[in-house]
Every structure is written in structure tokens, then in C-alpha cells.
């Protein structure tokens, strides 16, 4: 009986000692993990820069299947943010600094505990070296729970290592898995739409479209405007000498919508036209190859391009429909003159039939960087 008392007393002392040890541990931490991702730096940077992609590689989503995410209109670039709710807590993250293809700085709060997160991207042999660093503070409860998992540095470090491995695996598969199909001659219906027009260099095009499109969707929801089809881009002019593309990001409407003249949003209409339809299933990095295959088909089959028509990319399936880039669907429409033989029209399901069309006025290119897009 006396021995049991001593053992119980020792157990109490051990518990007190362990508690004191845990409580006196520093509440701040710094964790860094790096990995070479087998993909070009620009692709890796753009993927990490968009919070909507984090669900595909973050390890905490895998550990908590019930975790839910909330995305605002802007999910990439400076000012982008997102929030989440899960079994391990609720959090919020915001991007505060971006240097294109080089680095990203973010501020995160998890259940009231603040931290700073930094990403660094560097070209190296075999791909891109990604360095992921976080610094922050934890509360007493997190000290206790993380202690039995090897400490907060070990918990975060393991999550980062697994997430970086997932990022490498995701990009290697998703970026390389794609298909291009030339569907043939089609008829695009006339349509009403709202648009925003910008100019930028070729390398910034997709990034700018990703920035503008969610803002337009938010505008539609805020003003209770019905979206009548899939979003698309019209290529107005291309200045090859200066590498400047003038383009309009468009969302179809069921009827003509009148917009204030001082708004950066404009109302537009499109005439029906004959075109060559080509479909890309995969990431947008393969769009250049899609254009080349479509142009080759036009040349090989003696079609003549109608340069007065609209060159259009319709985003039929995007990240908002499916997270995997290999499953995204983009339809390319190049205007051509119909041949003398009869062609059975292919009615697009992504546009709205309307009457009283008019020709849209094209704008001259003016350079706009991603950061300058309002």
C-alpha cells in the first residue's frame, strides 16, 4: 500500500513537471521546408499564387475531409484571401506581397494565433526549388496538443513536407495530362454579354483573365444579373511587334444590359458567325498548342480565316467546376468563311440566341500589368 502511495506521488510530480516544462516552452516558432518541384517556375508560382488550388495539394484537407473553404472574388495576387473551417480550427489567410515568379508573402490567423507565411521560387536543376517558411506564435492548448506530436515545429514541418510532395505530384500529372480535339466547322450563335477590356503581354494573359473573371462574376451576383452561359474571352487585337494583346473578358447575358458610361464594365453584342471549333481538355498552359493545331487544320483543309470575325475562347469547365486542371475544358473558336458545300450547323450550348445584333468596336492596345488591373 505504501508503494502505491509513492508511485501515485511520483506520478503527480511527473505530471506537474511535464506541465511546467510544456508551459515554459517558447510560444513562438519558425519552420522552413524546401522541395524541387518538377515543373517550370512560372507554372509553379501561378499555381501556388491562387488559393483555389490549395485544396489539391494541402495535407490538412486530406486529414480533415469535412474541412470547408470560402473564397471571395479575388483569390490570387496582392489582397487575395480565403478562409476555412475544420475540425482542427478555423483560419483566414491573406496575400500581402507578390513578386512575380519569385516570392509570395502571406498573413495567416488560425483560431486567433497569428503567423507569417513566405514562399520563395527559384530555378534549379530539374525544375523549381520551392521554399515554404512560416513564423508565428501558439497558445497554451496548442503547446500541449502539439507536444505529444513531437512539437509544433514537427507538426507544421510534416504538413509542409507532405503538401510540397502533393504539389509536385499534382503539377507533374495535371500539367502533362491533356488532349486537343479539332471538332470541325461550327456555328456560333449571336449573343449579348458584358465585358471588361484590357491589354497585356502574352505571358501575363492567363493570369489577368483569372484576376478579372471572378470580379465580373461578383458584379453579376451583386447586381442580380442573370448569367446566360459560360464565360469567354474575345481577342480584339494582337500587336506581335510589341507583344501586346488586347482582349475582352466576357460573360453572356440573357438580354441586353445597359451600363453607365463611366463604368469599366461595358455592354456588348455578337453576330452569329461560322468558325472552326477546337477543344482543349487540360490546363491553360496548352492553349498555345491548341491554337497551332487549329491553325494547321485550317491550312490543311483550305479554309480561309475571316479576320473581321471574333476569335474566342470559351471556358466551359474551370476550377470552379472541378479542381483538377487536367479536366478543365476550353473551346477555341476561329472565324472562317464557309465553303460552298453545305455544312450542318453545330449549335453551341454556351451562348444565348438574341436578335438585333451589331458589330462591336475594337479598342487599341494599351499596356496593363496584372497589378494595375482594377
mmCIF file of C-alpha atoms in Angstrom:
data_model
loop_
_atom_site.group_PDB
_atom_site.id
_atom_site.type_symbol
_atom_site.label_atom_id
_atom_site.label_comp_id
_atom_site.label_asym_id
_atom_site.label_seq_id
_atom_site.Cartn_x
_atom_site.Cartn_y
_atom_site.Cartn_z
ATOM 1 C CA UNK A 1 0.000 0.000 0.000
ATOM 2 C CA UNK A 2 2.890 2.341 0.875
ATOM 3 C CA UNK A 3 4.455 1.583 -2.514
ATOM 4 C CA UNK A 4 1.253 2.587 -4.272
ATOM 5 C CA UNK A 5 1.271 5.912 -2.436
ATOM 6 C CA UNK A 6 4.849 6.550 -3.553
ATOM 7 C CA UNK A 7 4.010 5.634 -7.137
ATOM 8 C CA UNK A 8 0.976 7.904 -7.120
ATOM 9 C CA UNK A 9 3.076 10.717 -5.622
ATOM 10 C CA UNK A 10 5.743 10.234 -8.309
ATOM 11 C CA UNK A 11 3.036 10.265 -10.975
ATOM 12 C CA UNK A 12 1.716 13.579 -9.656
ATOM 13 C CA UNK A 13 5.214 15.046 -9.589
ATOM 14 C CA UNK A 14 5.865 13.828 -13.130
ATOM 15 C CA UNK A 15 2.619 15.362 -14.355
ATOM 16 C CA UNK A 16 3.402 18.670 -12.674
ATOM 17 C CA UNK A 17 6.921 18.631 -14.038
ATOM 18 C CA UNK A 18 5.711 17.861 -17.544
ATOM 19 C CA UNK A 19 3.087 20.605 -17.339
ATOM 20 C CA UNK A 20 5.667 23.145 -16.159
ATOM 21 C CA UNK A 21 8.003 22.054 -18.940
ATOM 22 C CA UNK A 22 5.348 22.462 -21.630
ATOM 23 C CA UNK A 23 4.113 25.794 -20.286
ATOM 24 C CA UNK A 24 7.612 27.254 -20.121
ATOM 25 C CA UNK A 25 8.379 26.337 -23.733
ATOM 26 C CA UNK A 26 8.587 29.275 -26.133
ATOM 27 C CA UNK A 27 5.326 30.170 -27.787
ATOM 28 C CA UNK A 28 6.935 31.361 -30.985
ATOM 29 C CA UNK A 29 8.257 29.160 -33.771
ATOM 30 C CA UNK A 30 9.851 29.240 -37.233
ATOM 31 C CA UNK A 31 9.613 26.377 -39.722
ATOM 32 C CA UNK A 32 11.117 26.074 -43.218
ATOM 33 C CA UNK A 33 10.786 23.281 -45.737
ATOM 34 C CA UNK A 34 12.022 23.084 -49.357
ATOM 35 C CA UNK A 35 11.469 20.782 -52.320
ATOM 36 C CA UNK A 36 12.325 20.736 -56.007
ATOM 37 C CA UNK A 37 9.093 20.706 -57.992
ATOM 38 C CA UNK A 38 9.481 19.184 -61.448
ATOM 39 C CA UNK A 39 7.721 21.994 -63.333
ATOM 40 C CA UNK A 40 8.692 25.418 -64.763
ATOM 41 C CA UNK A 41 8.898 28.232 -62.225
ATOM 42 C CA UNK A 42 6.114 30.309 -63.796
ATOM 43 C CA UNK A 43 3.670 27.382 -63.656
ATOM 44 C CA UNK A 44 4.540 26.558 -60.034
ATOM 45 C CA UNK A 45 4.288 30.201 -58.989
ATOM 46 C CA UNK A 46 0.910 30.733 -60.677
ATOM 47 C CA UNK A 47 -0.469 27.554 -59.136
ATOM 48 C CA UNK A 48 0.533 28.461 -55.574
ATOM 49 C CA UNK A 49 -0.495 32.095 -56.077
ATOM 50 C CA UNK A 50 -4.174 31.086 -56.462
ATOM 51 C CA UNK A 51 -5.780 29.944 -53.207
ATOM 52 C CA UNK A 52 -8.374 27.914 -55.120
ATOM 53 C CA UNK A 53 -5.595 25.465 -55.997
ATOM 54 C CA UNK A 54 -4.596 24.791 -52.403
ATOM 55 C CA UNK A 55 -7.281 22.166 -51.920
ATOM 56 C CA UNK A 56 -5.471 19.947 -54.442
ATOM 57 C CA UNK A 57 -2.157 19.779 -52.551
ATOM 58 C CA UNK A 58 -2.582 20.880 -48.915
ATOM 59 C CA UNK A 59 -2.193 17.988 -46.472
ATOM 60 C CA UNK A 60 -4.642 19.415 -43.936
ATOM 61 C CA UNK A 61 -7.511 18.934 -46.391
ATOM 62 C CA UNK A 62 -6.603 15.256 -46.638
ATOM 63 C CA UNK A 63 -6.508 14.911 -42.837
ATOM 64 C CA UNK A 64 -9.874 16.642 -42.418
ATOM 65 C CA UNK A 65 -12.383 15.583 -45.064
ATOM 66 C CA UNK A 66 -15.057 17.816 -43.508
ATOM 67 C CA UNK A 67 -12.988 20.978 -43.929
ATOM 68 C CA UNK A 68 -14.815 23.680 -45.905
ATOM 69 C CA UNK A 69 -13.365 26.677 -47.749
ATOM 70 C CA UNK A 70 -14.770 30.109 -48.516
ATOM 71 C CA UNK A 71 -13.409 32.116 -51.449
ATOM 72 C CA UNK A 72 -14.010 35.813 -52.209
ATOM 73 C CA UNK A 73 -13.931 37.423 -55.660
ATOM 74 C CA UNK A 74 -10.127 37.678 -55.554
ATOM 75 C CA UNK A 75 -8.106 34.555 -54.795
ATOM 76 C CA UNK A 76 -4.743 35.379 -56.389
ATOM 77 C CA UNK A 77 -2.267 38.261 -56.170
ATOM 78 C CA UNK A 78 -1.936 41.030 -53.587
ATOM 79 C CA UNK A 79 -5.086 41.342 -51.478
ATOM 80 C CA UNK A 80 -6.273 37.816 -52.302
ATOM 81 C CA UNK A 81 -7.609 35.809 -49.368
ATOM 82 C CA UNK A 82 -9.618 32.799 -48.300
ATOM 83 C CA UNK A 83 -10.922 31.264 -45.074
ATOM 84 C CA UNK A 84 -11.661 27.765 -43.829
ATOM 85 C CA UNK A 85 -13.450 25.842 -41.127
ATOM 86 C CA UNK A 86 -12.314 22.453 -39.912
ATOM 87 C CA UNK A 87 -12.067 20.058 -37.000
ATOM 88 C CA UNK A 88 -8.654 21.475 -36.082
ATOM 89 C CA UNK A 89 -9.829 25.086 -36.107
ATOM 90 C CA UNK A 90 -10.933 27.989 -38.254
ATOM 91 C CA UNK A 91 -8.495 30.130 -40.192
ATOM 92 C CA UNK A 92 -8.008 33.060 -42.515
ATOM 93 C CA UNK A 93 -5.137 33.841 -44.894
ATOM 94 C CA UNK A 94 -4.366 36.926 -46.957
ATOM 95 C CA UNK A 95 -1.644 37.690 -49.511
ATOM 96 C CA UNK A 96 0.218 40.898 -48.646
ATOM 97 C CA UNK A 97 3.129 40.826 -51.119
ATOM 98 C CA UNK A 98 3.806 39.293 -54.519
ATOM 99 C CA UNK A 99 6.901 39.433 -56.704
ATOM 100 C CA UNK A 100 6.030 37.749 -59.979
ATOM 101 C CA UNK A 101 7.576 34.280 -60.378
ATOM 102 C CA UNK A 102 9.812 34.961 -57.366
ATOM 103 C CA UNK A 103 8.100 35.216 -53.971
ATOM 104 C CA UNK A 104 4.807 35.487 -52.075
ATOM 105 C CA UNK A 105 4.173 36.792 -48.533
ATOM 106 C CA UNK A 106 1.001 35.992 -46.593
ATOM 107 C CA UNK A 107 -0.505 36.620 -43.177
ATOM 108 C CA UNK A 108 -2.479 33.842 -41.518
ATOM 109 C CA UNK A 109 -4.645 33.575 -38.421
ATOM 110 C CA UNK A 110 -5.688 30.185 -37.025
ATOM 111 C CA UNK A 111 -8.046 30.305 -34.043
ATOM 112 C CA UNK A 112 -6.625 33.679 -33.058
ATOM 113 C CA UNK A 113 -2.983 32.617 -33.431
ATOM 114 C CA UNK A 114 -1.150 34.852 -35.949
ATOM 115 C CA UNK A 115 1.636 33.774 -38.295
ATOM 116 C CA UNK A 116 3.563 34.998 -41.310
ATOM 117 C CA UNK A 117 3.981 32.722 -44.322
ATOM 118 C CA UNK A 118 6.518 33.175 -47.111
ATOM 119 C CA UNK A 119 7.139 31.362 -50.393
ATOM 120 C CA UNK A 120 10.293 31.544 -52.491
ATOM 121 C CA UNK A 121 10.587 30.168 -56.037
ATOM 122 C CA UNK A 122 13.979 29.615 -57.675
ATOM 123 C CA UNK A 123 15.074 27.931 -60.912
ATOM 124 C CA UNK A 124 17.242 24.900 -60.294
ATOM 125 C CA UNK A 125 18.343 21.689 -61.989
ATOM 126 C CA UNK A 126 15.293 19.518 -62.562
ATOM 127 C CA UNK A 127 12.656 22.167 -62.038
ATOM 128 C CA UNK A 128 11.817 24.802 -59.428
ATOM 129 C CA UNK A 129 13.073 24.908 -55.848
ATOM 130 C CA UNK A 130 10.167 25.941 -53.639
ATOM 131 C CA UNK A 131 10.928 27.138 -50.113
ATOM 132 C CA UNK A 132 7.994 27.444 -47.712
ATOM 133 C CA UNK A 133 8.527 29.280 -44.412
ATOM 134 C CA UNK A 134 6.232 30.188 -41.553
ATOM 135 C CA UNK A 135 6.786 32.145 -38.337
ATOM 136 C CA UNK A 136 4.208 32.594 -35.617
ATOM 137 C CA UNK A 137 3.044 32.086 -32.041
ATOM 138 C CA UNK A 138 0.845 29.430 -30.401
ATOM 139 C CA UNK A 139 -1.384 29.380 -27.342
ATOM 140 C CA UNK A 140 -1.142 27.058 -24.340
ATOM 141 C CA UNK A 141 -3.612 24.482 -25.623
ATOM 142 C CA UNK A 142 -1.719 24.180 -28.915
ATOM 143 C CA UNK A 143 1.535 23.814 -26.964
ATOM 144 C CA UNK A 144 0.047 20.861 -25.096
ATOM 145 C CA UNK A 145 -1.542 19.094 -28.076
ATOM 146 C CA UNK A 146 1.470 19.597 -30.344
ATOM 147 C CA UNK A 147 3.900 18.408 -27.629
ATOM 148 C CA UNK A 148 2.556 14.865 -27.878
ATOM 149 C CA UNK A 149 3.108 15.007 -31.659
ATOM 150 C CA UNK A 150 6.735 15.975 -31.385
ATOM 151 C CA UNK A 151 6.265 19.747 -31.017
ATOM 152 C CA UNK A 152 4.752 22.462 -33.182
ATOM 153 C CA UNK A 153 7.787 22.571 -35.483
ATOM 154 C CA UNK A 154 7.442 18.878 -36.170
ATOM 155 C CA UNK A 155 3.673 19.148 -36.781
ATOM 156 C CA UNK A 156 3.996 22.045 -39.219
ATOM 157 C CA UNK A 157 7.125 20.611 -40.833
ATOM 158 C CA UNK A 158 5.433 17.291 -41.560
ATOM 159 C CA UNK A 159 2.414 19.072 -43.047
ATOM 160 C CA UNK A 160 4.639 21.209 -45.258
ATOM 161 C CA UNK A 161 6.675 18.226 -46.463
ATOM 162 C CA UNK A 162 3.551 16.278 -47.374
ATOM 163 C CA UNK A 163 1.949 19.300 -49.036
ATOM 164 C CA UNK A 164 5.046 20.031 -51.134
ATOM 165 C CA UNK A 165 5.162 16.375 -52.205
ATOM 166 C CA UNK A 166 1.491 16.639 -53.188
ATOM 167 C CA UNK A 167 2.224 19.856 -55.098
ATOM 168 C CA UNK A 168 4.963 18.130 -57.086
ATOM 169 C CA UNK A 169 2.780 15.114 -57.823
ATOM 170 C CA UNK A 170 -0.214 17.264 -58.755
ATOM 171 C CA UNK A 171 1.676 19.530 -61.130
ATOM 172 C CA UNK A 172 3.544 16.696 -62.819
ATOM 173 C CA UNK A 173 0.297 14.875 -63.580
ATOM 174 C CA UNK A 174 -2.114 17.747 -64.089
ATOM 175 C CA UNK A 175 0.160 19.806 -66.335
ATOM 176 C CA UNK A 176 1.087 16.884 -68.595
ATOM 177 C CA UNK A 177 -2.350 15.283 -68.892
ATOM 178 C CA UNK A 178 -4.319 16.955 -71.669
ATOM 179 C CA UNK A 179 -5.971 16.373 -75.035
ATOM 180 C CA UNK A 180 -6.742 18.579 -78.042
ATOM 181 C CA UNK A 181 -9.593 17.782 -80.432
ATOM 182 C CA UNK A 182 -10.488 19.633 -83.628
ATOM 183 C CA UNK A 183 -14.292 19.367 -83.619
ATOM 184 C CA UNK A 184 -14.804 20.880 -87.070
ATOM 185 C CA UNK A 185 -16.878 23.681 -88.573
ATOM 186 C CA UNK A 186 -19.478 25.100 -86.172
ATOM 187 C CA UNK A 187 -21.918 27.987 -85.990
ATOM 188 C CA UNK A 188 -21.642 30.368 -83.030
ATOM 189 C CA UNK A 189 -24.941 31.978 -82.167
ATOM 190 C CA UNK A 190 -25.391 35.694 -81.681
ATOM 191 C CA UNK A 191 -25.282 36.813 -78.052
ATOM 192 C CA UNK A 192 -25.468 39.654 -75.576
ATOM 193 C CA UNK A 193 -22.746 39.960 -72.956
ATOM 194 C CA UNK A 194 -20.975 42.240 -70.506
ATOM 195 C CA UNK A 195 -17.248 42.703 -70.880
ATOM 196 C CA UNK A 196 -14.135 44.289 -69.470
ATOM 197 C CA UNK A 197 -11.302 45.085 -71.889
ATOM 198 C CA UNK A 198 -7.586 45.164 -71.082
ATOM 199 C CA UNK A 199 -4.171 44.908 -72.711
ATOM 200 C CA UNK A 200 -1.119 42.999 -71.523
ATOM 201 C CA UNK A 201 1.834 40.934 -72.656
ATOM 202 C CA UNK A 202 1.346 37.339 -73.718
ATOM 203 C CA UNK A 203 2.955 35.873 -70.580
ATOM 204 C CA UNK A 204 0.504 37.741 -68.315
ATOM 205 C CA UNK A 205 -2.643 36.931 -70.277
ATOM 206 C CA UNK A 206 -3.949 33.887 -68.381
ATOM 207 C CA UNK A 207 -3.079 35.431 -65.032
ATOM 208 C CA UNK A 208 -5.023 38.574 -65.915
ATOM 209 C CA UNK A 209 -8.038 36.582 -67.080
ATOM 210 C CA UNK A 210 -8.016 34.691 -63.764
ATOM 211 C CA UNK A 211 -7.982 38.023 -61.915
ATOM 212 C CA UNK A 212 -10.727 39.706 -63.937
ATOM 213 C CA UNK A 213 -13.223 36.868 -64.311
ATOM 214 C CA UNK A 214 -14.065 36.344 -60.592
ATOM 215 C CA UNK A 215 -14.601 40.097 -60.212
ATOM 216 C CA UNK A 216 -17.069 40.046 -63.081
ATOM 217 C CA UNK A 217 -18.940 37.096 -61.568
ATOM 218 C CA UNK A 218 -19.132 39.045 -58.302
ATOM 219 C CA UNK A 219 -20.503 42.051 -60.227
ATOM 220 C CA UNK A 220 -23.232 39.867 -61.729
ATOM 221 C CA UNK A 221 -24.235 38.488 -58.321
ATOM 222 C CA UNK A 222 -24.145 41.889 -56.639
ATOM 223 C CA UNK A 223 -26.408 43.415 -59.290
ATOM 224 C CA UNK A 224 -28.679 40.363 -59.687
ATOM 225 C CA UNK A 225 -27.788 39.941 -63.368
ATOM 226 C CA UNK A 226 -28.508 36.502 -64.804
ATOM 227 C CA UNK A 227 -25.514 34.683 -66.289
ATOM 228 C CA UNK A 228 -26.707 33.137 -69.564
ATOM 229 C CA UNK A 229 -23.758 30.925 -70.498
ATOM 230 C CA UNK A 230 -20.125 30.133 -69.944
ATOM 231 C CA UNK A 231 -17.554 32.977 -69.718
ATOM 232 C CA UNK A 232 -15.358 33.637 -72.723
ATOM 233 C CA UNK A 233 -12.560 35.869 -73.986
ATOM 234 C CA UNK A 234 -12.585 37.832 -77.229
ATOM 235 C CA UNK A 235 -9.171 38.608 -78.724
ATOM 236 C CA UNK A 236 -9.557 42.069 -80.229
ATOM 237 C CA UNK A 237 -6.063 42.877 -81.498
ATOM 238 C CA UNK A 238 -2.604 41.351 -81.244
ATOM 239 C CA UNK A 239 0.474 43.552 -81.623
ATOM 240 C CA UNK A 240 3.164 40.986 -82.380
ATOM 241 C CA UNK A 241 5.924 43.596 -82.683
ATOM 242 C CA UNK A 242 5.406 44.833 -79.120
ATOM 243 C CA UNK A 243 3.984 41.597 -77.707
ATOM 244 C CA UNK A 244 0.729 43.290 -76.659
ATOM 245 C CA UNK A 245 -2.649 41.523 -76.667
ATOM 246 C CA UNK A 246 -5.891 43.468 -76.375
ATOM 247 C CA UNK A 247 -8.666 41.229 -75.062
ATOM 248 C CA UNK A 248 -12.127 41.375 -73.539
ATOM 249 C CA UNK A 249 -13.265 39.092 -70.718
ATOM 250 C CA UNK A 250 -16.983 38.437 -71.308
ATOM 251 C CA UNK A 251 -19.953 36.862 -69.549
ATOM 252 C CA UNK A 252 -23.151 36.195 -71.562
ATOM 253 C CA UNK A 253 -26.454 37.803 -70.530
ATOM 254 C CA UNK A 254 -29.998 36.751 -71.399
ATOM 255 C CA UNK A 255 -30.763 40.220 -72.766
ATOM 256 C CA UNK A 256 -29.021 43.488 -73.397
ATOM 257 C CA UNK A 257 -27.879 45.154 -70.184
ATOM 258 C CA UNK A 258 -27.367 48.918 -70.129
ATOM 259 C CA UNK A 259 -24.313 50.058 -68.146
ATOM 260 C CA UNK A 260 -23.348 53.559 -67.006
ATOM 261 C CA UNK A 261 -20.885 55.168 -69.397
ATOM 262 C CA UNK A 262 -18.361 55.817 -66.601
ATOM 263 C CA UNK A 263 -18.249 52.129 -65.621
ATOM 264 C CA UNK A 264 -15.302 49.922 -66.595
ATOM 265 C CA UNK A 265 -17.889 47.273 -67.461
ATOM 266 C CA UNK A 266 -19.311 47.521 -70.990
ATOM 267 C CA UNK A 267 -22.296 46.031 -72.761
ATOM 268 C CA UNK A 268 -21.641 44.078 -75.944
ATOM 269 C CA UNK A 269 -23.369 42.108 -78.683
ATOM 270 C CA UNK A 270 -22.047 39.481 -81.073
ATOM 271 C CA UNK A 271 -23.257 38.443 -84.501
ATOM 272 C CA UNK A 272 -23.555 34.769 -85.362
ATOM 273 C CA UNK A 273 -20.570 33.513 -87.340
ATOM 274 C CA UNK A 274 -19.089 30.392 -88.898
ATOM 275 C CA UNK A 275 -15.959 29.103 -87.185
ATOM 276 C CA UNK A 276 -13.628 26.207 -86.601
ATOM 277 C CA UNK A 277 -14.178 24.748 -83.148
ATOM 278 C CA UNK A 278 -11.264 23.141 -81.285
ATOM 279 C CA UNK A 279 -11.487 21.798 -77.725
ATOM 280 C CA UNK A 280 -8.700 21.637 -75.149
ATOM 281 C CA UNK A 281 -9.191 19.366 -72.164
ATOM 282 C CA UNK A 282 -6.448 20.296 -69.745
ATOM 283 C CA UNK A 283 -4.524 23.182 -68.234
ATOM 284 C CA UNK A 284 -4.378 26.578 -69.941
ATOM 285 C CA UNK A 285 -0.626 26.192 -70.496
ATOM 286 C CA UNK A 286 -1.580 24.054 -73.541
ATOM 287 C CA UNK A 287 -3.639 26.783 -75.207
ATOM 288 C CA UNK A 288 -0.762 27.817 -77.477
ATOM 289 C CA UNK A 289 -0.560 24.259 -78.812
ATOM 290 C CA UNK A 290 -4.347 24.259 -79.238
ATOM 291 C CA UNK A 291 -4.144 27.390 -81.399
ATOM 292 C CA UNK A 292 -1.373 25.839 -83.504
ATOM 293 C CA UNK A 293 -3.344 22.648 -84.105
ATOM 294 C CA UNK A 294 -6.441 24.631 -85.087
ATOM 295 C CA UNK A 295 -4.468 26.858 -87.462
ATOM 296 C CA UNK A 296 -2.846 23.801 -89.053
ATOM 297 C CA UNK A 297 -6.274 22.245 -89.606
ATOM 298 C CA UNK A 298 -7.441 25.432 -91.323
ATOM 299 C CA UNK A 299 -4.414 25.422 -93.616
ATOM 300 C CA UNK A 300 -4.555 21.690 -94.378
ATOM 301 C CA UNK A 301 -8.249 21.881 -95.284
ATOM 302 C CA UNK A 302 -8.055 25.092 -97.345
ATOM 303 C CA UNK A 303 -10.304 27.152 -95.096
ATOM 304 C CA UNK A 304 -9.958 30.921 -95.151
ATOM 305 C CA UNK A 305 -9.971 32.827 -91.885
ATOM 306 C CA UNK A 306 -12.472 35.611 -91.511
ATOM 307 C CA UNK A 307 -10.284 38.259 -89.912
ATOM 308 C CA UNK A 308 -13.303 40.514 -89.420
ATOM 309 C CA UNK A 309 -14.822 37.932 -87.065
ATOM 310 C CA UNK A 310 -14.283 37.248 -83.381
ATOM 311 C CA UNK A 311 -11.519 34.985 -82.097
ATOM 312 C CA UNK A 312 -12.969 33.429 -78.961
ATOM 313 C CA UNK A 313 -12.002 31.114 -76.099
ATOM 314 C CA UNK A 314 -14.944 29.752 -74.101
ATOM 315 C CA UNK A 315 -14.169 28.414 -70.618
ATOM 316 C CA UNK A 316 -16.679 25.553 -70.470
ATOM 317 C CA UNK A 317 -15.224 23.870 -67.396
ATOM 318 C CA UNK A 318 -12.973 25.763 -64.973
ATOM 319 C CA UNK A 319 -11.531 25.492 -61.472
ATOM 320 C CA UNK A 320 -14.959 26.466 -60.132
ATOM 321 C CA UNK A 321 -16.368 23.279 -61.675
ATOM 322 C CA UNK A 322 -13.502 20.884 -60.963
ATOM 323 C CA UNK A 323 -10.215 21.432 -59.118
ATOM 324 C CA UNK A 324 -8.088 19.250 -61.422
ATOM 325 C CA UNK A 325 -6.541 21.274 -64.304
ATOM 326 C CA UNK A 326 -6.384 18.102 -66.428
ATOM 327 C CA UNK A 327 -10.208 18.140 -66.514
ATOM 328 C CA UNK A 328 -10.716 21.794 -67.437
ATOM 329 C CA UNK A 329 -12.349 22.361 -70.832
ATOM 330 C CA UNK A 330 -11.660 25.320 -73.118
ATOM 331 C CA UNK A 331 -13.295 25.744 -76.527
ATOM 332 C CA UNK A 332 -11.460 27.752 -79.180
ATOM 333 C CA UNK A 333 -13.464 29.346 -81.996
ATOM 334 C CA UNK A 334 -11.604 30.736 -85.021
ATOM 335 C CA UNK A 335 -13.838 32.555 -87.555
ATOM 336 C CA UNK A 336 -13.637 31.149 -91.084
ATOM 337 C CA UNK A 337 -15.530 31.660 -94.325
ATOM 338 C CA UNK A 338 -17.945 28.796 -95.033
ATOM 339 C CA UNK A 339 -17.200 26.732 -98.099
ATOM 340 C CA UNK A 340 -19.679 26.354 -100.919
ATOM 341 C CA UNK A 341 -20.708 22.904 -99.713
ATOM 342 C CA UNK A 342 -23.447 22.659 -97.150
ATOM 343 C CA UNK A 343 -22.343 22.464 -93.537
ATOM 344 C CA UNK A 344 -24.558 21.134 -90.763
ATOM 345 C CA UNK A 345 -24.533 23.786 -88.035
ATOM 346 C CA UNK A 346 -23.264 22.804 -84.587
ATOM 347 C CA UNK A 347 -25.226 24.861 -82.088
ATOM 348 C CA UNK A 348 -23.101 25.984 -79.153
ATOM 349 C CA UNK A 349 -24.664 25.455 -75.755
ATOM 350 C CA UNK A 350 -22.592 28.208 -74.195
ATOM 351 C CA UNK A 351 -24.202 31.232 -75.817
ATOM 352 C CA UNK A 352 -27.651 32.835 -75.971
ATOM 353 C CA UNK A 353 -29.670 33.410 -79.150
ATOM 354 C CA UNK A 354 -30.810 37.027 -79.492
ATOM 355 C CA UNK A 355 -31.911 39.414 -82.213
ATOM 356 C CA UNK A 356 -30.840 42.864 -83.463
ATOM 357 C CA UNK A 357 -27.053 42.268 -83.437
ATOM 358 C CA UNK A 358 -24.480 44.970 -84.040
ATOM 359 C CA UNK A 359 -20.736 44.987 -84.656
ATOM 360 C CA UNK A 360 -18.576 45.667 -81.603
ATOM 361 C CA UNK A 361 -15.995 48.455 -81.776
ATOM 362 C CA UNK A 362 -12.450 47.275 -81.091
ATOM 363 C CA UNK A 363 -10.032 49.186 -78.904
ATOM 364 C CA UNK A 364 -6.365 49.954 -79.433
ATOM 365 C CA UNK A 365 -3.869 48.071 -77.224
ATOM 366 C CA UNK A 366 -2.680 49.820 -74.088
ATOM 367 C CA UNK A 367 -0.218 48.088 -71.782
ATOM 368 C CA UNK A 368 -1.694 46.995 -68.437
ATOM 369 C CA UNK A 369 0.177 44.894 -65.875
ATOM 370 C CA UNK A 370 -1.620 42.396 -63.599
ATOM 371 C CA UNK A 371 -1.117 44.665 -60.602
ATOM 372 C CA UNK A 372 -2.654 47.612 -62.440
ATOM 373 C CA UNK A 373 -5.907 45.890 -63.337
ATOM 374 C CA UNK A 374 -8.553 47.489 -61.111
#
